Amino acid sequence: MREILGRRRRLLRGDGKSELISAALTFATEWQWPVLPGVTTHPQGHSRCGCPDPDCTVPGAHPFDPGLLAATTDARMVRWWWGNRPAAPIILATGGQAPCAVSLPALPAAHALTALDRMGMRLGPVVASPARWAILVKPYSMEQLGELLYAKDFVPGSLRFHGEGGYLALPPSETGQGPISWQRAPLPGSASPWVPDVEAVVDAVVEALTRTGVSAPEL
């Protein structure tokens, strides 16, 4: 039992490529998050994407074949995909029964999270790449997001919203942008991790960036 719990903690921290299929199965079957394999990077250049777009801006961090609509929680499909493509990044299809996300560049995100902690804001899991961090939030509709943004005087242009029909690379994926890890790991357990409302996160992030005076560059 101790060995199993230790292995699960390593999985949640995103340690090692060997954990990809185990991570994908946890997301799909235990947490009911629909996932699918992302594009692997080009063997002749890790920063180059394996998709047909030579100027891909998110190499390895997006779906291609299969497409996003193929995302599933079926264990047999997940085992088949990663059995054939063991190094494929894990892509979460955001929205619906899965969390959505709000992401921003890494440096402003680090300052924002520190400020949110001081404010007593409760956050769920936070996914990090070298360039951007993504705060997981409850599913939201485009109408809900539109009303939220319209009501604000200022929203940093570098904020990105991964909602219905969107996607996000999950740990422990390796992409052309670098490793994907947990900046804030989900707590161990069989239930899907708790995540906050998008309104609370956007309000708190904008306030935190304003308080700290940290600009969020367009990335």
C-alpha atoms as one frame of an Amber mdcrd trajectory, in Angstrom:
protein
   0.000   0.000   0.000   2.817   2.426   0.875   4.450   1.748  -2.503   1.160
   2.426  -4.327   0.618   5.712  -2.475   4.195   6.779  -3.172   3.759   6.027
  -6.862   0.559   8.068  -6.935   2.288  11.055  -5.331   5.028  10.856  -7.984
   2.334  10.756 -10.650   0.622  13.863  -9.281   3.935  15.721  -9.199   4.491
  14.790 -12.840   7.709  12.773 -12.425   8.930  10.994 -15.550   7.623  10.033
 -18.955   6.958   6.468 -17.759   3.940   7.780 -15.859   2.089   9.115 -18.909
  -0.314   6.222 -19.364  -0.979   5.994 -15.621  -1.671   9.722 -15.501  -3.966
   9.535 -18.528  -5.910   6.680 -16.927  -6.250   8.586 -13.649  -7.599  11.654
 -15.411  -9.987   9.651 -17.599 -11.298   6.924 -15.321 -10.982   8.287 -11.764
 -11.618  11.971 -12.417 -13.790  11.580 -15.543 -11.781  14.151 -17.486 -11.884
  13.399 -21.246  -8.370  13.165 -22.643  -6.611  12.311 -25.887  -2.993  12.139
 -27.082  -1.369  15.305 -28.348   1.019  15.693 -31.252   4.517  14.431 -30.570
   7.363  16.797 -31.377   9.505  16.357 -34.457  12.342  13.839 -33.952  14.826
  16.172 -35.662  13.999  19.137 -33.488  12.264  18.938 -30.103  10.857  22.458
 -30.453   9.254  21.589 -33.790   5.733  20.190 -33.792   4.843  16.954 -35.557
   1.747  18.567 -37.085   1.731  19.899 -40.680   2.010  23.556 -39.564   5.704
  24.570 -39.778   4.989  27.661 -37.659   3.008  25.908 -34.902   3.109  28.085
 -31.791   2.251  25.297 -29.331   4.402  22.354 -30.508   3.255  19.096 -28.996
   0.676  20.810 -26.793  -2.394  20.351 -28.977  -4.437  17.548 -30.556  -4.220
  16.731 -34.259  -4.813  13.058 -35.052  -7.140  12.156 -33.436  -8.991  15.451
 -33.271 -10.309  17.059 -30.109 -13.775  15.506 -30.478 -12.212  12.074 -29.916
 -11.384  12.903 -26.273 -12.689  10.143 -24.019 -12.887   8.759 -20.495 -12.856
   5.167 -21.771  -9.998   3.179 -20.223  -9.646   0.806 -23.175  -9.197   3.694
 -25.615  -6.692   5.426 -23.352  -4.633   2.228 -23.015  -4.715   1.711 -26.773
  -3.646   5.273 -27.557  -0.726   5.403 -25.131   0.199   1.798 -25.813   0.863
   2.852 -29.397   2.142   6.359 -28.615   3.786   6.094 -25.185   5.468   9.516
 -25.366   2.384  11.431 -26.526   1.432  14.457 -24.401  -1.846  14.215 -22.475
  -4.399  16.704 -23.757  -7.462  17.600 -21.691 -10.619  18.582 -23.591 -11.799
  21.474 -21.419 -15.442  22.199 -20.655 -18.450  19.938 -20.384 -17.720  17.470
 -17.602 -14.076  18.562 -17.335 -12.566  21.682 -15.777 -11.903  24.789 -17.811
  -8.847  26.981 -17.217  -7.576  30.558 -17.089  -3.932  30.959 -18.095  -1.399
  33.788 -18.073   2.364  34.184 -18.590   4.505  32.462 -15.974   6.103  35.473
 -14.264   2.882  37.450 -13.712   1.209  34.165 -12.726   3.801  33.546 -10.005
   3.237  37.047  -8.574  -0.535  36.630  -8.861  -0.534  33.307  -6.992   1.542
  34.813  -4.181  -0.922  37.677  -3.919  -3.901  35.314  -4.012  -2.422  33.296
  -1.153  -2.107  36.489   0.898  -5.731  37.337   0.102  -6.845  33.912   1.326
  -8.116  32.878  -2.110  -8.652  29.116  -2.343  -7.254  27.644  -5.532  -7.384
  24.161  -6.994  -4.769  22.618  -9.290  -2.477  24.886 -11.309  -0.752  23.537
 -14.428   2.617  25.038 -15.408   4.707  25.133 -18.551   7.901  27.206 -18.746
   5.950  29.985 -20.502   2.458  29.930 -18.994   0.556  28.776 -15.924  -3.084
  27.688 -16.064  -5.485  27.815 -13.100  -8.162  25.148 -13.387 -11.716  26.386
 -12.839 -15.252  25.021 -12.977 -16.783  24.623 -16.438 -18.311  27.825 -17.809
 -20.253  28.852 -20.917 -19.140  31.438 -23.471 -22.138  33.570 -22.454 -21.049
  33.452 -18.814 -17.488  34.408 -19.762 -18.670  37.212 -22.027 -20.788  38.757
 -19.277 -17.905  38.474 -16.822 -15.421  40.234 -19.105 -17.920  42.884 -20.229
 -18.487  43.928 -16.621 -14.791  44.643 -16.072 -13.061  47.949 -16.752  -9.761
  46.184 -17.433  -8.710  42.639 -18.246  -5.044  41.876 -19.112  -4.816  40.987
 -22.780  -2.487  38.095 -21.996  -5.177  36.189 -20.083  -6.339  33.171 -22.060
  -9.503  31.215 -21.453  -9.638  27.468 -22.083 -13.371  26.823 -22.148 -15.835
  24.645 -24.029 -14.156  23.312 -27.156 -10.700  24.180 -25.823  -7.787  22.087
 -24.628  -4.868  22.064 -22.221  -1.768  19.867 -21.920  -1.578  18.064 -18.561
   1.351  16.708 -16.517   3.601  14.838 -16.926   3.618  15.685 -20.653   6.735
  16.761 -22.529   6.056  19.297 -25.266   8.074  21.525 -27.564   7.486  24.285
 -25.027   9.130  22.221 -22.303   7.815  19.950 -19.537   4.280  20.326 -18.212
   4.098  20.054 -14.419   1.865  20.792 -11.449   2.578  24.178  -9.917  -0.206
  23.329  -7.467  -0.802  19.577  -7.487  -4.225  17.999  -6.904  -4.571  16.381
  -3.520  -4.325  12.573  -3.693  -7.687  10.842  -3.776 -10.105   9.107  -6.124
 -12.530  12.015  -6.523 -12.082  14.699  -9.158 -10.121  17.639  -7.668 -12.006
  20.667  -6.415 -11.714  23.792  -8.600 -12.999  27.357  -8.045 -15.487  29.365
 -10.114 -14.108  31.299 -13.069 -15.572  34.569 -11.715 -13.632  34.297  -8.477
 -10.377  33.504 -10.287 -10.644  36.290 -12.866 -11.628  38.842 -10.206  -8.776
  37.783  -7.936  -6.136  37.575 -10.691  -6.976  41.023 -12.080  -6.957  42.504
  -8.570  -3.690  40.744  -7.709  -1.958  41.980 -10.862  -3.210  45.496 -10.197
  -2.075  45.418  -6.551   1.388  44.072  -7.324   1.878  46.344 -10.302   3.054
  43.396 -12.387   2.313  43.801 -16.060   1.146  40.743 -17.977   2.759  40.940
 -21.431   1.013  39.680 -24.524   2.234  36.103 -25.005
